[in-house]
């Protein structure tokens, strides 16, 4: 074995990962850069539940049953667990191609295209694949330098290709993709239940208390109830609607991204090749399917110095030092192609049409709103012409 | 002579001639499966059948990891009931199979590929996108 380097500072791979994610707890937690709305979500949930436990529960536990606060606690913990799981986990980010792989693909593309006359635009980079008797087009991602797998999409907010990309949710502060979709769904479902639960028992509480002390007195005694009812009322419409929408998507084995783009709808379009044509099977696959591992090795160690170019043996990573795999600033020999998110998106030609995939759908969106072209709510740093990749 | 070379020696002594990337096969959907098409760069180094056998075994292992069936549903439901906290102490089925795959690749490298001057990289290190095969310069004097 090569001599063990004793370095003061151990660099883990997450520190060098390209993309616009933020990492916490030494790489264990992975989120998007903008977390403000996530903190708002946390505040609303924790705050409302705190008010419920403070104002409603003492009264209802005595008057009706002690099971009411107990069930509320269980539900609240489940909601928080699902929210944190959705927010903190890797949604299914596909690592970018290393220079050699990118070159290999470039050579394949050039070989396939043949010679192009000067002045002519090269054809769009698309691979056709037949899945389940349907032709699916795989698009090339200029940022990640890979042909995206089917159902993957590039999120411009996080600047990553995500497998089975659903949407980027600012409320959870992360993308929703293959690895965390079920947690996201369970979060919206349990939050719907929690909201309905709190709302119902607020009404019950006010009704019961009003019988004893009168309506106005009740409101004076428990001002928290008013706040809770307001929050729950507005949350109900959006969250329950969202849960319904995602239930519909799951039963058809579709993603929000595909639904917005109308990939499988319309007469001239192909049918969804991933659906099992059976609602139960679709639900089982999405919700109870295997738990996919993260292919981003966030906590692996990186060697302090860059060794010579020989590759390291494929041993499990955490103990061994590895040569720096992700050199984000390496210029590949690939031709300079405009980033798909540059303002000159209107220009046809070079490469595939850019993806407006970051449907940053707010949770307030009712089921119909995702159908509108939601404008990019991402702040300015997104439209950055990157030349390094 | 080649059999006595360990992977370590290969890495230190040989220079990389080129790399071949075996791409994913999406014809069966989004499951993890690699193309068994024999790359032309390997024609002089390894037999087609051996290569296909390796890739096919890998495909079978990944299929086992991603299998939808009673066992995976049970694992999913149980995990859900514990709010997925059970995965803090328990390994998922997929992770167990990934370990099997890592072992298989190491074994294949030691027994088959290193003696031929090749090296397989575990696809998990490339985002499950490709099987990277490194071709080392052929420095053997009396090779076949």
XYZ file of C-alpha atoms in Angstrom:
533
model
C 0.000 0.000 0.000
C 1.179 3.469 -0.687
C 2.315 5.449 2.297
C -0.475 6.998 4.289
C -0.422 10.741 3.974
C -0.808 12.453 7.274
C -2.593 15.616 6.384
C -3.997 18.106 8.798
C -7.075 18.764 6.808
C -8.978 15.919 5.281
C -10.785 16.929 2.136
C -13.967 15.083 1.438
C -15.421 14.836 -1.991
C -18.437 16.965 -1.278
C -16.213 19.988 -0.977
C -15.217 19.653 -4.595
C -18.522 18.682 -6.117
C -19.659 20.942 -8.910
C -23.174 22.221 -8.840
C -24.909 24.705 -6.609
C -25.727 22.613 -3.601
C -24.862 23.364 -0.034
C -23.660 20.644 2.260
C -23.853 20.335 6.014
C -22.645 17.930 8.654
C -19.517 17.129 6.686
C -21.375 16.041 3.601
C -24.186 14.117 5.219
C -26.779 16.754 4.419
C -27.325 18.064 0.905
C -29.607 20.936 0.018
C -30.125 23.663 -2.538
C -28.514 27.005 -2.069
C -31.621 29.028 -1.254
C -33.041 27.762 1.977
C -35.184 30.704 3.055
C -38.490 29.167 2.057
C -37.507 25.916 3.732
C -37.030 27.743 7.017
C -40.462 29.272 6.508
C -41.957 25.808 6.046
C -40.275 24.630 9.228
C -41.453 27.670 11.106
C -45.051 27.289 9.956
C -45.245 23.621 10.823
C -43.454 23.816 14.148
C -45.162 27.040 15.118
C -48.659 25.871 14.340
C -48.136 22.571 16.108
C -46.658 24.334 19.103
C -49.747 26.512 19.323
C -51.923 23.423 19.009
C -50.145 21.683 21.846
C -50.258 24.791 23.973
C -53.841 25.850 23.502
C -55.942 22.994 22.248
C -54.412 19.889 23.642
C -54.734 20.561 27.374
C -58.417 21.231 26.968
C -59.191 18.426 24.556
C -57.142 15.837 26.401
C -59.248 16.398 29.464
C -62.546 17.024 27.819
C -62.450 14.375 25.108
C -59.538 11.974 25.107
C -55.829 11.863 25.778
C -55.368 10.094 22.495
C -55.856 13.354 20.650
C -52.549 14.973 21.577
C -50.748 11.640 21.379
C -51.835 11.078 17.817
C -50.993 14.678 17.011
C -47.472 14.189 18.307
C -46.985 11.017 16.278
C -48.268 12.714 13.160
C -46.125 15.778 13.766
C -42.992 13.669 14.197
C -43.749 11.779 11.015
C -44.241 15.016 9.094
C -40.951 16.389 10.372
C -39.116 13.162 9.601
C -40.421 13.167 6.042
C -39.673 16.826 5.541
C -36.126 16.521 6.773
C -35.575 13.383 4.793
C -36.779 15.067 1.618
C -34.767 18.195 2.217
C -31.535 16.659 3.330
C -31.116 13.744 1.002
C -29.550 13.500 -2.400
C -32.460 13.594 -4.855
C -30.646 11.377 -7.326
C -27.991 13.686 -8.681
C -26.004 12.283 -11.559
C -22.325 13.088 -11.263
C -20.787 14.913 -14.179
C -18.723 13.047 -16.672
C -15.014 13.002 -16.034
C -12.900 14.412 -18.867
C -12.095 11.034 -20.355
C -15.707 9.956 -20.445
C -16.757 13.310 -21.894
C -14.140 12.991 -24.616
C -15.188 9.474 -25.383
C -18.776 10.605 -25.874
C -17.644 13.556 -27.988
C -15.711 11.233 -30.241
C -18.709 8.968 -30.591
C -20.899 11.917 -31.510
C -18.413 13.208 -34.050
C -18.114 9.777 -35.561
C -21.860 9.497 -35.809
C -22.294 12.936 -37.337
C -19.629 12.521 -39.928
C -18.108 15.593 -41.475
C -19.934 18.870 -41.249
C -19.362 21.578 -43.756
C -18.119 24.886 -42.505
C -20.950 27.242 -41.683
C -23.423 24.464 -41.067
C -24.749 23.874 -37.616
C -24.077 20.454 -36.189
C -27.175 18.366 -35.665
C -28.747 18.325 -32.215
C -27.239 15.807 -29.883
C -29.941 13.252 -29.404
C -29.834 9.527 -28.943
C -32.899 7.498 -29.724
C -33.680 4.544 -27.562
C -36.526 2.146 -27.801
C -38.212 1.495 -24.511
C -41.253 -0.692 -24.360
C -41.952 -0.208 -28.056
C -41.768 3.556 -27.820
C -38.962 5.714 -29.125
C -37.585 7.887 -26.375
C -35.115 10.647 -27.105
C -32.169 11.046 -24.806
C -30.836 14.566 -24.784
C -27.268 15.601 -24.243
C -26.523 17.808 -21.258
C -23.848 20.367 -22.079
C -23.207 21.147 -18.463
C -22.742 17.621 -17.251
C -21.402 16.340 -20.559
C -23.535 13.253 -20.569
C -26.506 11.936 -22.415
C -29.191 12.133 -19.822
C -30.812 8.845 -18.879
C -34.512 8.627 -19.594
C -36.572 10.721 -17.176
C -33.537 12.610 -15.957
C -33.475 16.361 -16.255
C -31.116 19.178 -15.469
C -32.143 21.462 -12.650
C -30.771 24.913 -13.278
C -31.287 26.001 -9.693
C -29.051 23.287 -8.354
C -27.076 22.964 -11.586
C -27.220 19.198 -11.545
C -28.762 16.508 -13.652
C -31.203 14.649 -11.457
C -32.513 11.183 -12.165
C -36.284 10.905 -12.502
C -36.465 14.641 -11.994
C -39.835 15.710 -10.663
C -39.420 19.377 -9.800
C -37.376 21.716 -7.674
C -39.343 22.488 -4.553
C -38.341 25.685 -2.745
C -40.531 24.711 0.215
C -38.299 21.785 1.002
C -35.199 23.537 -0.258
C -34.157 20.738 -2.585
C -34.920 19.019 -5.861
C -37.408 16.193 -5.822
C -36.099 13.264 -7.798
C -35.796 9.539 -7.823
C -34.315 9.119 -4.381
C -36.541 11.408 -2.386
C -39.827 11.459 -4.268
C -41.519 9.017 -1.951
C -40.462 11.036 1.098
C -41.786 14.148 -0.560
C -45.094 12.467 -1.292
C -45.382 11.116 2.224
C -44.538 14.573 3.506
C -47.373 16.201 1.564
C -49.739 13.399 2.503
C -48.949 13.470 6.189
C -48.951 17.246 6.223
C -52.417 17.193 4.681
C -53.554 14.849 7.404
C -51.921 16.965 10.083
C -53.492 20.134 8.742
C -56.926 18.542 8.557
C -56.447 17.107 12.017
C -55.465 20.410 13.589
C -58.153 22.286 11.723
C -60.840 19.844 12.792
C -59.858 19.852 16.412
C -59.569 23.601 16.405
C -63.185 23.790 15.355
C -64.189 21.142 17.875
C -62.304 22.963 20.586
C -63.885 26.305 19.792
C -67.320 24.709 19.592
C -66.978 22.905 22.897
C -65.471 25.832 24.700
C -68.064 28.223 23.326
C -70.763 26.079 24.817
C -69.151 26.651 28.188
C -67.924 30.198 28.020
C -69.263 31.769 24.883
C -67.607 32.345 21.557
C -65.866 35.624 22.149
C -64.490 34.548 25.478
C -63.123 31.440 23.894
C -61.247 33.457 21.354
C -59.863 35.644 24.087
C -58.756 32.677 26.154
C -57.087 30.869 23.301
C -55.826 33.413 20.771
C -53.580 30.780 19.294
C -56.584 29.055 17.834
C -57.259 31.934 15.494
C -53.755 31.832 14.097
C -53.899 28.076 13.718
C -57.185 28.171 11.894
C -55.912 30.777 9.501
C -52.703 28.922 8.741
C -54.491 25.616 8.384
C -57.169 27.039 6.178
C -54.730 28.380 3.625
C -52.396 25.420 3.902
C -55.227 22.968 3.396
C -56.072 24.100 -0.086
C -52.538 24.063 -1.359
C -51.187 20.980 0.367
C -54.235 18.801 -0.111
C -54.375 19.869 -3.725
C -50.725 19.061 -4.179
C -51.151 15.656 -2.564
C -54.033 14.934 -4.890
C -51.987 15.987 -7.877
C -49.078 13.771 -6.920
C -51.373 10.852 -6.197
C -52.614 11.235 -9.738
C -49.048 11.354 -11.060
C -47.994 8.311 -9.078
C -50.924 6.261 -10.295
C -49.795 6.994 -13.834
C -46.071 6.717 -13.038
C -45.373 10.200 -14.331
C -43.256 13.016 -13.057
C -44.312 16.633 -12.658
C -41.691 17.524 -15.220
C -43.187 15.163 -17.789
C -46.661 16.369 -16.983
C -45.748 20.004 -17.526
C -43.949 19.322 -20.756
C -46.802 17.133 -21.917
C -44.414 14.324 -22.739
C -47.014 11.611 -22.704
C -50.172 13.478 -23.513
C -51.664 14.384 -26.806
C -52.435 12.314 -29.818
C -49.146 12.671 -31.606
C -47.090 11.976 -28.561
C -46.048 8.581 -27.426
C -47.578 6.826 -24.498
C -45.757 6.661 -21.207
C -43.415 3.692 -21.601
C -42.658 3.483 -17.891
C -46.176 2.936 -16.701
C -47.179 -0.579 -15.810
C -50.697 0.307 -16.972
C -51.891 -0.786 -13.565
C -52.504 1.771 -10.844
C -51.531 -0.511 -7.990
C -48.321 -1.601 -9.645
C -47.406 1.974 -10.412
C -48.017 3.028 -6.835
C -46.039 0.096 -5.516
C -43.099 0.850 -7.734
C -42.919 4.514 -6.842
C -43.655 4.247 -3.145
C -42.401 0.827 -2.179
C -39.718 0.250 -4.742
C -36.080 -0.302 -3.831
C -34.296 2.505 -2.052
C -31.727 3.682 -4.518
C -28.301 4.525 -3.183
C -26.683 7.857 -3.775
C -24.121 7.690 -6.548
C -22.534 10.895 -5.375
C -19.817 9.864 -3.042
C -20.052 12.849 -0.763
C -18.096 11.631 2.202
C -15.323 9.812 0.413
C -11.866 11.152 1.047
C -9.902 12.961 -1.547
C -6.130 12.711 -1.632
C -4.309 15.856 -0.669
C -1.981 15.843 -3.641
C -2.957 14.823 -7.127
C -1.185 11.573 -7.897
C -0.032 10.450 -11.336
C -2.598 9.528 -13.867
C -2.931 5.823 -13.123
C -6.343 4.916 -11.933
C -6.910 3.550 -8.486
C -8.333 0.073 -7.925
C -12.038 -0.125 -7.361
C -12.007 -0.559 -3.620
C -14.698 0.777 -1.300
C -13.918 4.365 -0.830
C -13.994 5.681 2.670
C -10.678 4.406 3.846
C -8.571 4.642 0.745
C -7.476 7.915 -0.704
C -8.485 8.362 -4.276
C -7.221 10.446 -7.077
C -9.221 13.555 -7.551
C -12.100 12.453 -9.734
C -14.023 15.652 -9.987
C -11.859 18.405 -11.302
C -14.555 20.944 -11.920
C -12.324 23.442 -13.568
C -10.734 21.173 -16.122
C -11.232 22.398 -19.586
C -12.125 19.513 -21.768
C -11.272 19.466 -25.402
C -14.952 19.551 -26.222
C -15.939 22.358 -28.549
C -17.223 25.424 -26.800
C -20.939 25.162 -26.869
C -23.221 27.752 -25.331
C -24.589 26.706 -22.012
C -28.184 25.681 -22.382
C -29.231 28.310 -19.915
C -27.596 31.276 -21.610
C -29.834 34.131 -22.708
C -29.354 33.246 -26.364
C -31.746 30.382 -25.896
C -33.793 31.658 -28.758
C -31.081 30.647 -31.173
C -31.915 27.333 -32.703
C -29.299 24.922 -33.740
C -26.303 24.098 -31.708
C -27.395 21.327 -29.476
C -30.798 20.601 -28.198
C -33.289 23.213 -27.207
C -32.681 24.277 -23.655
C -34.658 22.673 -20.946
C -36.993 24.743 -18.879
C -36.979 22.058 -16.346
C -36.731 23.925 -13.121
C -40.430 24.115 -12.598
C -40.027 25.796 -9.256
C -43.569 25.116 -8.345
C -44.623 26.719 -5.115
C -46.667 24.550 -2.884
C -49.512 26.970 -3.071
C -50.001 25.867 -6.624
C -53.300 24.169 -7.055
C -53.282 21.099 -9.301
C -53.962 23.207 -12.312
C -51.202 25.699 -11.788
C -48.287 23.455 -12.745
C -49.821 23.377 -16.151
C -49.122 27.040 -16.623
C -45.641 27.822 -17.728
C -44.276 28.801 -14.384
C -41.717 31.536 -14.832
C -38.254 30.970 -13.540
C -38.334 32.089 -9.983
C -34.669 31.506 -9.580
C -32.506 34.507 -8.830
C -29.891 35.966 -11.089
C -26.955 33.604 -10.456
C -28.686 30.922 -12.495
C -28.109 32.518 -15.839
C -24.378 32.321 -15.565
C -22.402 31.533 -18.627
C -20.147 28.813 -17.440
C -17.089 28.190 -19.446
C -15.303 25.839 -17.171
C -17.440 22.818 -17.814
C 4.237 -14.188 -15.436
C 1.148 -12.048 -15.685
C -0.710 -13.978 -13.042
C 1.753 -12.919 -10.407
C 1.232 -9.261 -11.079
C -1.103 -7.758 -8.549
C -3.408 -4.900 -9.301
C -1.074 -2.670 -7.398
C 1.885 -3.483 -9.601
C -0.204 -2.963 -12.681
C -1.222 0.448 -11.531
C 2.271 1.553 -10.743
C 4.116 0.126 -13.653
C 1.793 0.275 -16.584
C 0.762 3.351 -18.452
C -2.768 3.887 -19.577
C -3.216 3.472 -23.280
C -6.884 4.343 -23.422
C -10.231 3.907 -21.752
C -13.388 2.346 -23.028
C -16.778 3.224 -21.645
C -19.530 0.652 -21.807
C -22.775 2.586 -21.889
C -26.088 1.912 -20.298
C -28.725 -0.088 -22.066
C -32.069 1.635 -21.650
C -34.144 -0.651 -23.820
C -35.710 -2.263 -20.783
C -36.542 1.042 -19.179
C -34.753 2.901 -16.442
C -33.358 -0.148 -14.672
C -29.613 -0.364 -14.390
C -28.367 -2.441 -17.274
C -25.247 -2.176 -19.415
C -24.825 -2.883 -23.077
C -23.260 -6.208 -23.831
C -22.018 -4.998 -27.194
C -18.328 -5.844 -27.451
C -16.239 -2.671 -27.881
C -13.841 -2.817 -30.790
C -10.956 -1.490 -28.712
C -10.958 -4.660 -26.654
C -10.821 -7.030 -29.579
C -7.104 -7.612 -29.285
C -7.137 -7.952 -25.537
C -9.966 -10.134 -24.398
C -12.373 -12.657 -25.746
C -15.822 -11.479 -26.623
C -17.486 -14.202 -24.637
C -15.577 -13.400 -21.467
C -16.496 -9.765 -21.702
C -20.136 -10.501 -22.366
C -20.226 -12.873 -19.451
C -18.866 -10.202 -17.126
C -21.344 -7.589 -18.245
C -24.225 -10.035 -18.147
C -23.378 -11.040 -14.584
C -23.256 -7.391 -13.613
C -26.618 -6.830 -15.236
C -28.074 -9.748 -13.355
C -26.732 -8.415 -10.075
C -28.202 -4.975 -10.683
C -31.491 -6.557 -11.657
C -31.465 -8.375 -8.354
C -30.877 -5.100 -6.540
C -33.737 -3.342 -8.275
C -36.187 -6.200 -8.339
C -39.749 -5.227 -7.545
C -41.256 -8.002 -5.566
C -42.545 -9.111 -2.238
C -39.254 -8.584 -0.495
C -38.728 -5.035 -1.699
C -42.318 -4.084 -0.930
C -41.956 -5.498 2.560
C -38.774 -3.554 3.108
C -40.433 -0.404 1.810
C -43.520 -0.716 3.991
C -41.562 -1.591 7.089
C -39.257 1.327 6.544
C -42.199 3.661 6.042
C -43.775 2.566 9.302
C -40.604 3.490 11.128
C -40.458 6.800 9.250
C -37.372 5.444 7.496
C -35.336 5.646 10.667
C -34.687 1.951 10.331
C -32.156 2.711 7.633
C -29.974 4.398 10.195
C -29.099 0.977 11.542
C -29.990 -1.385 8.741
C -28.502 -1.682 5.303
C -30.884 -1.556 2.388
C -31.183 -4.475 0.028
C -29.675 -2.390 -2.742
C -26.621 -1.571 -0.666
C -26.104 -5.234 0.111
C -26.136 -6.091 -3.575
C -23.780 -3.205 -4.332
C -21.282 -4.775 -1.978
C -21.671 -8.036 -3.825
C -21.046 -6.219 -7.072
C -17.925 -4.544 -5.732
C -16.591 -7.914 -4.674
C -17.391 -9.445 -8.017
C -15.610 -6.679 -9.882
C -12.546 -6.976 -7.706
C -12.530 -10.703 -8.254
C -12.885 -10.315 -11.992
C -10.102 -7.783 -12.056
C -7.762 -10.033 -10.163
C -8.533 -13.196 -12.016
C -9.339 -12.170 -15.543
C -8.714 -8.548 -16.403
C -5.472 -7.611 -14.726
C -3.576 -10.469 -16.367
C -4.771 -9.099 -19.688
C -3.715 -5.559 -18.884
C -7.224 -4.281 -18.323
C -9.004 -2.804 -15.345
C -12.710 -2.585 -14.636
C -14.024 0.351 -12.656
C -17.081 -0.210 -10.507
C -19.950 1.643 -12.223
C -21.058 3.146 -8.909
C -17.982 5.338 -9.059
C -19.183 6.745 -12.349
C -22.743 7.396 -11.254
C -23.967 4.029 -12.581
C -23.623 5.525 -16.040
C -20.816 3.526 -17.562
C -18.544 0.594 -16.976
C -15.129 2.129 -17.451
C -12.481 -0.245 -18.711
C -8.932 1.031 -18.581
C -6.615 -0.437 -21.164
C -3.010 -0.450 -20.110
C -0.131 -0.440 -22.527
C 0.764 -3.909 -23.557
C 4.294 -4.341 -22.276
C 4.321 -8.095 -22.158
C 7.077 -9.777 -23.985
C 5.636 -13.181 -24.431
C 1.928 -12.465 -24.386
C -0.566 -14.238 -26.589
